[in-house]
C-alpha cells in the first residue's frame, strides 16, 4: 500500500485527533441507511467498541435484530436468523454473507472522526474532521456536538463508487 | 380457562387503546442497545399505529389489509400484506384475538405475563410476553431468533375510548419511495 501522506495539521486538529485516539471504549446508537444499485436498507445501528474489539447490531424499526457482527482479536463472527458464521476478518465475512459492504475495519476510527496516515483529510475551522478520502471512500462529517468533553460527529455519510451509507447517531456513550 | 382463552378474553376487552410507550432494546448479553419512545394505538379489529417519535421518527400503520412502515430517514414507505406479516410481526395479532394464526403460538403463564411462543422456530419473532395491569396492557416483551429482547412499557393508557380512525389510514408522504412487498401488487 502507499506510504502515509504527509498531512499538515493545525494545533486544534492535532489536539482533537490525539483526544480521539485515547477514546478506546465507547458506544453509539442511531440510524443507518445503506444504498447500492439494487438494495436500500434502513435500520437502527448500535456499535459497541472496546479497545480493538467491537459488536455491531443492525435492528429493525420494531426492535428485532437483523444481524450482529463482532470482532474479537482475529475472530470475526456474523450472526443472522439462520445461524452464526465466522472468519478472521469482519468486512469480508459481512460482504460474503449479506452483500453489505461496510468498511467495518475502519469504522472504529471513522465513526469518531479520526483518520490514519493513509487518508486525505480536510478540517473544519474549529479543527475537527469535515471530510476524508480513504481507501476509495468519500466520507463527510457534520452535526458535531460535545459529549463528556469530546467533540464527536452525529452525522456521517460514506460514499464509494457503488454505494452510499448514511449514519445518523442519536446517542454517544463514552466510558 | 386456559392461558390462551384468558389472553384472548383480555385482548378482546380492549376494543381500542391509546398509550405512550418507551421501548428499550437489549442484546443477548443484556446490554442496552437503544431506547425509543412514542405513541401506540390499537383499534379492534386489525388496526394498529406504532409511532416512534424519539430519537428518530418512524411509523408502523396496520390498516386491516396492509402494514405500512413509514421511514422519513430513508424517505421510504414499505408496504406488506397484513395477513402474511404475522410471522415477522405477531404484534399485529393483538389486534385480532379471533385470528386463526393464534394457533401458531403456544401460550403459557410466565413471570406474571402471558408468554406467547412461536411454534415454528424459524419465525423471526420467537416470543411475545403480554403483561396486564388489571384490564390494561401495561408492558410487552419481544424476543427474536437472535435472542435480542425489547421491552415496550406503556403509560398514560386509555382503553375503549373513541379513537380518530384517521390514525389508521395511510397516505403516501410526497417525495417518498414505495417499496411494495404486497403479493397482490407484485403478482407473486
CSV table of C-alpha atoms in Angstrom, one decimal:
chain,number,residue,atom,x,y,z
A,1,UNK,CA,0.0,0.0,0.0
A,2,UNK,CA,1.1,3.6,-0.5
A,3,UNK,CA,3.2,5.4,2.0
A,4,UNK,CA,1.3,7.6,4.5
A,5,UNK,CA,0.6,11.1,3.2
A,6,UNK,CA,2.4,14.0,5.0
A,7,UNK,CA,-0.6,15.8,6.4
A,8,UNK,CA,-0.2,19.3,7.9
A,9,UNK,CA,-2.5,19.6,11.0
A,10,UNK,CA,-3.0,22.8,12.9
A,11,UNK,CA,-2.9,22.7,16.6
A,12,UNK,CA,-6.7,22.2,17.1
A,13,UNK,CA,-6.8,19.3,14.7
A,14,UNK,CA,-3.8,17.8,16.2
A,15,UNK,CA,-5.3,18.0,19.7
A,16,UNK,CA,-8.6,16.7,18.5
A,17,UNK,CA,-7.1,13.7,16.7
A,18,UNK,CA,-5.0,12.9,19.8
A,19,UNK,CA,-8.0,13.1,22.0
A,20,UNK,CA,-9.9,10.7,19.7
A,21,UNK,CA,-7.1,8.2,19.8
A,22,UNK,CA,-7.4,8.0,23.5
A,23,UNK,CA,-11.1,7.2,23.2
A,24,UNK,CA,-11.0,3.4,23.2
A,25,UNK,CA,-14.3,2.3,24.9
A,26,UNK,CA,-17.5,3.8,23.6
A,27,UNK,CA,-20.9,3.0,22.2
A,28,UNK,CA,-23.2,4.7,19.6
A,29,UNK,CA,-26.8,4.0,18.7
A,30,UNK,CA,-28.6,5.6,15.8
A,31,UNK,CA,-29.9,5.0,12.3
A,32,UNK,CA,-28.2,3.6,9.2
A,33,UNK,CA,-29.2,3.9,5.6
A,34,UNK,CA,-27.3,1.6,3.2
A,35,UNK,CA,-28.0,2.1,-0.5
A,36,UNK,CA,-26.4,0.4,-3.6
A,37,UNK,CA,-27.5,-0.2,-7.2
A,38,UNK,CA,-30.2,-2.8,-6.2
A,39,UNK,CA,-30.8,-2.6,-2.5
A,40,UNK,CA,-31.8,0.0,0.1
A,41,UNK,CA,-31.7,-0.9,3.8
A,42,UNK,CA,-32.8,1.4,6.5
A,43,UNK,CA,-32.4,0.3,10.1
A,44,UNK,CA,-31.1,1.1,13.6
A,45,UNK,CA,-27.4,0.6,14.2
A,46,UNK,CA,-25.6,0.1,17.5
A,47,UNK,CA,-21.8,-0.1,17.8
A,48,UNK,CA,-20.0,-1.0,21.0
A,49,UNK,CA,-16.2,-0.5,20.8
A,50,UNK,CA,-13.9,-1.9,23.4
A,51,UNK,CA,-10.2,-1.4,22.5
A,52,UNK,CA,-9.8,-3.4,19.3
A,53,UNK,CA,-13.0,-5.5,19.8
A,54,UNK,CA,-16.4,-4.3,18.6
A,55,UNK,CA,-20.0,-5.5,18.5
A,56,UNK,CA,-22.3,-4.1,15.8
A,57,UNK,CA,-26.1,-4.8,15.8
A,58,UNK,CA,-28.4,-3.9,13.0
A,59,UNK,CA,-32.0,-3.7,14.3
A,60,UNK,CA,-35.4,-3.3,12.6
A,61,UNK,CA,-37.7,-0.4,13.3
A,62,UNK,CA,-39.7,-2.6,15.8
A,63,UNK,CA,-36.6,-3.5,17.7
A,64,UNK,CA,-35.8,-7.0,16.4
A,65,UNK,CA,-32.3,-7.9,15.2
A,66,UNK,CA,-31.4,-8.2,11.6
A,67,UNK,CA,-27.8,-9.1,12.1
A,68,UNK,CA,-24.9,-9.0,14.6
A,69,UNK,CA,-21.3,-8.6,13.7
A,70,UNK,CA,-18.4,-8.8,16.2
A,71,UNK,CA,-14.7,-8.7,16.1
A,72,UNK,CA,-12.5,-10.3,18.9
A,73,UNK,CA,-8.8,-10.1,18.1
A,74,UNK,CA,-8.7,-12.1,14.9
A,75,UNK,CA,-12.0,-13.8,15.1
A,76,UNK,CA,-14.9,-12.2,13.3
A,77,UNK,CA,-18.5,-13.6,13.9
A,78,UNK,CA,-21.6,-12.7,12.0
A,79,UNK,CA,-25.0,-13.8,13.4
A,80,UNK,CA,-28.1,-13.9,11.3
A,81,UNK,CA,-31.5,-15.5,11.9
A,82,UNK,CA,-30.3,-18.7,10.2
A,83,UNK,CA,-27.1,-19.1,12.1
A,84,UNK,CA,-23.7,-18.0,13.1
A,85,UNK,CA,-20.7,-17.6,10.7
A,86,UNK,CA,-17.0,-17.0,11.4
A,87,UNK,CA,-13.9,-15.7,9.6
A,88,UNK,CA,-10.8,-13.9,10.6
A,89,UNK,CA,-12.0,-10.5,9.3
A,90,UNK,CA,-15.4,-8.8,9.6
A,91,UNK,CA,-15.5,-6.9,6.4
A,92,UNK,CA,-15.2,-9.9,4.1
A,93,UNK,CA,-17.5,-12.0,6.2
A,94,UNK,CA,-20.2,-9.4,6.1
A,95,UNK,CA,-19.9,-8.9,2.3
A,96,UNK,CA,-19.8,-12.6,1.6
A,97,UNK,CA,-23.0,-13.4,3.5
A,98,UNK,CA,-25.2,-10.3,3.3
A,99,UNK,CA,-23.9,-8.4,0.3
A,100,UNK,CA,-23.5,-5.4,2.6
A,101,UNK,CA,-20.1,-3.7,2.0
A,102,UNK,CA,-19.3,-1.8,5.2
A,103,UNK,CA,-15.7,-0.6,6.0
A,104,UNK,CA,-16.0,-2.3,9.4
A,105,UNK,CA,-12.2,-2.5,9.9
A,106,UNK,CA,-12.0,1.3,9.5
A,107,UNK,CA,-15.3,2.3,11.3
A,108,UNK,CA,-13.7,2.1,14.8
A,109,UNK,CA,-11.8,5.3,13.8
A,110,UNK,CA,-14.0,6.8,11.1
A,111,UNK,CA,-17.1,6.8,13.4
A,112,UNK,CA,-15.2,9.1,15.8
A,113,UNK,CA,-14.0,11.4,13.1
A,114,UNK,CA,-10.5,10.0,13.4
A,115,UNK,CA,-8.2,9.2,10.5
A,116,UNK,CA,-4.9,7.5,9.9
A,117,UNK,CA,-1.9,8.4,7.7
A,118,UNK,CA,-3.2,6.9,4.5
A,119,UNK,CA,-6.1,9.3,4.2
A,120,UNK,CA,-6.6,12.8,2.7
A,121,UNK,CA,-8.5,14.8,5.4
A,122,UNK,CA,-9.9,18.3,5.3
A,123,UNK,CA,-10.8,20.1,8.5
A,124,UNK,CA,-13.4,22.5,9.8
A,125,UNK,CA,-12.1,25.9,11.1
A,126,UNK,CA,-12.7,24.5,14.6
A,127,UNK,CA,-10.2,21.8,13.9
A,128,UNK,CA,-12.4,18.7,13.6
A,129,UNK,CA,-12.6,16.5,10.6
A,130,UNK,CA,-15.0,17.7,7.9
A,131,UNK,CA,-14.3,15.3,5.1
A,132,UNK,CA,-12.0,12.4,4.4
A,133,UNK,CA,-10.9,10.4,1.3
A,134,UNK,CA,-9.5,7.0,2.2
A,135,UNK,CA,-9.5,3.6,0.5
A,136,UNK,CA,-11.8,4.9,-2.3
A,137,UNK,CA,-14.4,6.0,0.3
A,138,UNK,CA,-15.5,9.7,0.4
A,139,UNK,CA,-16.6,10.5,4.0
A,140,UNK,CA,-18.4,13.6,5.1
A,141,UNK,CA,-18.9,14.6,8.8
A,142,UNK,CA,-21.4,17.0,10.3
A,143,UNK,CA,-23.5,17.8,13.4
A,144,UNK,CA,-20.5,17.7,15.7
A,145,UNK,CA,-21.6,18.0,19.4
A,146,UNK,CA,-19.7,17.9,22.7
A,147,UNK,CA,-20.1,14.6,24.6
A,148,UNK,CA,-18.5,14.4,28.0
A,149,UNK,CA,-15.9,16.9,26.9
A,150,UNK,CA,-15.1,15.3,23.5
A,151,UNK,CA,-16.4,16.8,20.2
A,152,UNK,CA,-17.9,13.9,18.2
A,153,UNK,CA,-19.8,13.7,14.9
A,154,UNK,CA,-23.5,12.8,14.8
A,155,UNK,CA,-24.0,12.6,11.1
A,156,UNK,CA,-21.7,10.7,8.7
A,157,UNK,CA,-22.0,9.8,5.1
A,158,UNK,CA,-19.7,7.3,3.4
A,159,UNK,CA,-19.8,7.0,-0.4
A,160,UNK,CA,-17.8,4.8,-2.7
A,161,UNK,CA,-18.4,4.3,-6.4
A,162,UNK,CA,-21.1,1.6,-5.9
A,163,UNK,CA,-22.9,2.5,-2.7
A,164,UNK,CA,-23.8,5.2,-0.2
A,165,UNK,CA,-24.1,4.8,3.6
A,166,UNK,CA,-25.7,7.4,5.8
A,167,UNK,CA,-25.3,7.2,9.6
A,168,UNK,CA,-27.3,9.4,12.0
A,169,UNK,CA,-26.1,9.0,15.5
A,170,UNK,CA,-28.6,9.8,18.2
A,171,UNK,CA,-26.6,8.7,21.3
A,172,UNK,CA,-22.8,8.5,22.1
A,173,UNK,CA,-21.9,6.8,25.3
A,174,UNK,CA,-18.3,7.2,26.5
A,175,UNK,CA,-16.8,5.0,29.3
B,1,UNK,CA,-59.9,-21.0,31.3
B,2,UNK,CA,-56.6,-21.9,29.5
B,3,UNK,CA,-53.9,-19.1,29.3
B,4,UNK,CA,-54.8,-18.8,25.6
B,5,UNK,CA,-58.5,-18.2,26.4
B,6,UNK,CA,-57.6,-15.8,29.2
B,7,UNK,CA,-55.3,-13.8,27.0
B,8,UNK,CA,-57.8,-13.7,24.1
B,9,UNK,CA,-60.5,-12.5,26.6
B,10,UNK,CA,-58.3,-9.7,27.9
B,11,UNK,CA,-57.3,-8.6,24.4
B,12,UNK,CA,-60.9,-8.8,23.2
B,13,UNK,CA,-61.9,-6.5,26.0
B,14,UNK,CA,-59.6,-3.9,24.6
B,15,UNK,CA,-61.7,-2.6,21.7
B,16,UNK,CA,-59.4,0.4,21.4
B,17,UNK,CA,-56.2,1.5,23.2
B,18,UNK,CA,-54.1,4.6,23.2
B,19,UNK,CA,-50.8,4.9,25.1
B,20,UNK,CA,-47.4,6.4,25.2
B,21,UNK,CA,-44.6,3.9,25.0
B,22,UNK,CA,-41.0,3.7,25.8
B,23,UNK,CA,-39.0,0.8,24.2
B,24,UNK,CA,-35.7,-0.5,25.4
B,25,UNK,CA,-33.7,-2.9,23.2
B,26,UNK,CA,-31.2,-5.3,24.8
B,27,UNK,CA,-28.8,-7.7,23.2
B,28,UNK,CA,-28.4,-11.3,24.2
B,29,UNK,CA,-25.9,-10.2,26.9
B,30,UNK,CA,-28.5,-7.7,28.3
B,31,UNK,CA,-26.5,-4.7,27.0
B,32,UNK,CA,-28.9,-1.8,26.4
B,33,UNK,CA,-28.5,-1.0,22.6
B,34,UNK,CA,-31.1,1.7,22.1
B,35,UNK,CA,-34.2,3.4,23.6
B,36,UNK,CA,-37.1,4.8,21.6
B,37,UNK,CA,-40.4,6.3,22.6
B,38,UNK,CA,-43.6,7.5,21.0
B,39,UNK,CA,-47.3,6.7,20.8
B,40,UNK,CA,-49.2,3.4,20.4
B,41,UNK,CA,-52.8,3.0,19.2
B,42,UNK,CA,-54.9,-0.1,18.7
B,43,UNK,CA,-58.4,-0.4,17.3
B,44,UNK,CA,-60.1,-3.8,17.0
B,45,UNK,CA,-60.2,-5.5,14.7
B,46,UNK,CA,-56.9,-5.3,12.9
B,47,UNK,CA,-55.9,-1.7,13.2
B,48,UNK,CA,-52.7,-0.5,14.9
B,49,UNK,CA,-50.4,2.5,14.8
B,50,UNK,CA,-46.9,2.4,16.3
B,51,UNK,CA,-45.5,5.9,16.1
B,52,UNK,CA,-41.9,6.3,17.1
B,53,UNK,CA,-41.1,10.0,17.8
B,54,UNK,CA,-37.7,9.8,19.6
B,55,UNK,CA,-34.8,9.8,19.0
B,56,UNK,CA,-35.9,9.4,15.4
B,57,UNK,CA,-39.3,9.3,13.6
B,58,UNK,CA,-40.8,6.2,12.0
B,59,UNK,CA,-44.4,4.9,12.0
B,60,UNK,CA,-46.0,1.5,11.5
B,61,UNK,CA,-49.6,1.5,10.4
B,62,UNK,CA,-51.8,-1.6,10.2
B,63,UNK,CA,-55.0,-0.6,8.4
B,64,UNK,CA,-56.6,-4.1,8.3
B,65,UNK,CA,-55.3,-5.0,4.9
B,66,UNK,CA,-51.7,-3.8,4.7
B,67,UNK,CA,-48.9,-2.9,7.0
B,68,UNK,CA,-47.3,0.4,6.1
B,69,UNK,CA,-43.8,1.2,7.5
B,70,UNK,CA,-43.2,5.0,7.1
B,71,UNK,CA,-39.5,5.8,7.4
B,72,UNK,CA,-38.6,9.5,7.0
B,73,UNK,CA,-34.9,8.9,7.5
B,74,UNK,CA,-34.9,6.8,4.3
B,75,UNK,CA,-37.7,8.8,2.7
B,76,UNK,CA,-39.3,5.4,2.0
B,77,UNK,CA,-42.5,3.5,2.8
B,78,UNK,CA,-42.6,-0.3,2.9
B,79,UNK,CA,-45.9,-2.0,2.3
B,80,UNK,CA,-46.6,-5.6,3.4
B,81,UNK,CA,-49.7,-7.8,3.4
B,82,UNK,CA,-51.0,-7.6,6.9
B,83,UNK,CA,-52.1,-11.2,6.9
B,84,UNK,CA,-48.8,-12.5,5.8
B,85,UNK,CA,-46.9,-10.4,8.3
B,86,UNK,CA,-47.9,-12.3,11.3
B,87,UNK,CA,-44.7,-14.4,11.3
B,88,UNK,CA,-42.4,-11.4,11.5
B,89,UNK,CA,-44.8,-9.2,13.3
B,90,UNK,CA,-47.1,-11.2,15.7
B,91,UNK,CA,-47.7,-7.9,17.5
B,92,UNK,CA,-50.3,-7.3,14.8
B,93,UNK,CA,-52.1,-10.4,16.2
B,94,UNK,CA,-53.0,-8.5,19.3
B,95,UNK,CA,-55.5,-6.5,17.1
B,96,UNK,CA,-57.4,-9.7,16.2
B,97,UNK,CA,-57.8,-12.2,19.1
B,98,UNK,CA,-60.0,-14.4,16.9
B,99,UNK,CA,-57.4,-14.8,14.1
B,100,UNK,CA,-56.7,-18.5,13.4
B,101,UNK,CA,-53.0,-17.5,13.3
B,102,UNK,CA,-53.1,-17.6,17.1
B,103,UNK,CA,-52.9,-21.4,16.6
B,104,UNK,CA,-49.3,-21.0,15.5
B,105,UNK,CA,-48.4,-20.0,19.1
B,106,UNK,CA,-48.4,-21.8,22.4
B,107,UNK,CA,-49.5,-19.6,25.3
B,108,UNK,CA,-48.5,-20.1,28.9
B,109,UNK,CA,-48.5,-18.0,32.1
B,110,UNK,CA,-44.9,-16.9,33.0
B,111,UNK,CA,-43.3,-14.2,35.1
B,112,UNK,CA,-46.7,-12.6,35.7
B,113,UNK,CA,-47.5,-12.3,32.0
B,114,UNK,CA,-48.9,-14.2,29.1
B,115,UNK,CA,-46.0,-15.8,27.2
B,116,UNK,CA,-46.7,-16.3,23.6
B,117,UNK,CA,-44.2,-18.7,21.9
B,118,UNK,CA,-44.0,-19.2,18.2
B,119,UNK,CA,-44.2,-22.9,17.5
B,120,UNK,CA,-42.1,-22.5,14.3
B,121,UNK,CA,-38.6,-22.0,15.4
B,122,UNK,CA,-37.8,-20.5,12.0
B,123,UNK,CA,-40.0,-17.5,12.7
B,124,UNK,CA,-38.2,-14.2,13.3
B,125,UNK,CA,-40.1,-13.3,16.5
B,126,UNK,CA,-39.8,-16.2,18.8
B,127,UNK,CA,-41.7,-14.9,21.8
B,128,UNK,CA,-44.0,-12.2,22.9
B,129,UNK,CA,-45.0,-11.6,26.5
B,130,UNK,CA,-48.1,-9.5,27.3
B,131,UNK,CA,-48.3,-8.0,30.8
B,132,UNK,CA,-51.5,-6.6,32.1
B,133,UNK,CA,-52.3,-4.2,34.9
B,134,UNK,CA,-55.8,-5.3,35.6
B,135,UNK,CA,-57.5,-4.8,32.2
B,136,UNK,CA,-54.8,-2.5,30.9
B,137,UNK,CA,-52.0,-3.8,28.8
B,138,UNK,CA,-49.0,-2.3,30.6
B,139,UNK,CA,-46.0,-3.9,29.1
B,140,UNK,CA,-44.9,-6.1,26.1
B,141,UNK,CA,-41.7,-8.0,25.6
B,142,UNK,CA,-40.4,-9.2,22.2
B,143,UNK,CA,-37.7,-11.8,21.9
B,144,UNK,CA,-36.3,-12.6,18.5
B,145,UNK,CA,-34.4,-15.5,17.0
B,146,UNK,CA,-31.0,-13.9,17.8
B,147,UNK,CA,-32.0,-13.5,21.4
B,148,UNK,CA,-32.3,-9.8,21.1
B,149,UNK,CA,-35.0,-8.6,23.5
B,150,UNK,CA,-37.0,-5.4,23.6
B,151,UNK,CA,-39.4,-4.2,26.2
B,152,UNK,CA,-42.3,-1.8,25.5
B,153,UNK,CA,-43.6,-0.1,28.6
B,154,UNK,CA,-46.9,1.7,28.2
B,155,UNK,CA,-48.0,4.8,30.1
B,156,UNK,CA,-50.9,7.2,30.0
B,157,UNK,CA,-53.1,4.3,28.8
B,158,UNK,CA,-56.6,5.0,27.7
B,159,UNK,CA,-58.8,2.0,26.8
B,160,UNK,CA,-62.1,1.8,24.9
B,161,UNK,CA,-62.3,5.5,24.2
B,162,UNK,CA,-63.2,6.7,20.7
B,163,UNK,CA,-60.1,6.9,18.5
B,164,UNK,CA,-59.8,9.1,15.4
B,165,UNK,CA,-59.9,6.4,12.6
B,166,UNK,CA,-57.6,8.7,10.5
B,167,UNK,CA,-54.8,7.3,12.7
B,168,UNK,CA,-55.1,4.0,10.9
B,169,UNK,CA,-55.3,5.4,7.4
B,170,UNK,CA,-52.1,5.6,5.5
B,171,UNK,CA,-51.4,8.3,3.0
B,172,UNK,CA,-48.2,8.5,1.0
B,173,UNK,CA,-45.9,11.3,2.0
B,174,UNK,CA,-44.8,13.2,-1.1
B,175,UNK,CA,-41.2,12.6,-2.3
B,176,UNK,CA,-41.1,9.1,-0.5
B,177,UNK,CA,-40.3,5.9,-2.4
B,178,UNK,CA,-42.7,3.0,-2.1
B,179,UNK,CA,-41.2,-0.5,-1.5
B,180,UNK,CA,-44.3,-2.5,-2.2
B,181,UNK,CA,-43.9,-6.1,-0.8
B,182,UNK,CA,-47.5,-7.0,-1.0
B,183,UNK,CA,-48.1,-10.1,-3.0
B,184,UNK,CA,-51.1,-8.8,-4.8
B,185,UNK,CA,-49.2,-5.8,-6.1
B,186,UNK,CA,-46.3,-7.9,-7.2
B,187,UNK,CA,-48.4,-10.6,-8.7
B,188,UNK,CA,-46.5,-13.4,-6.9
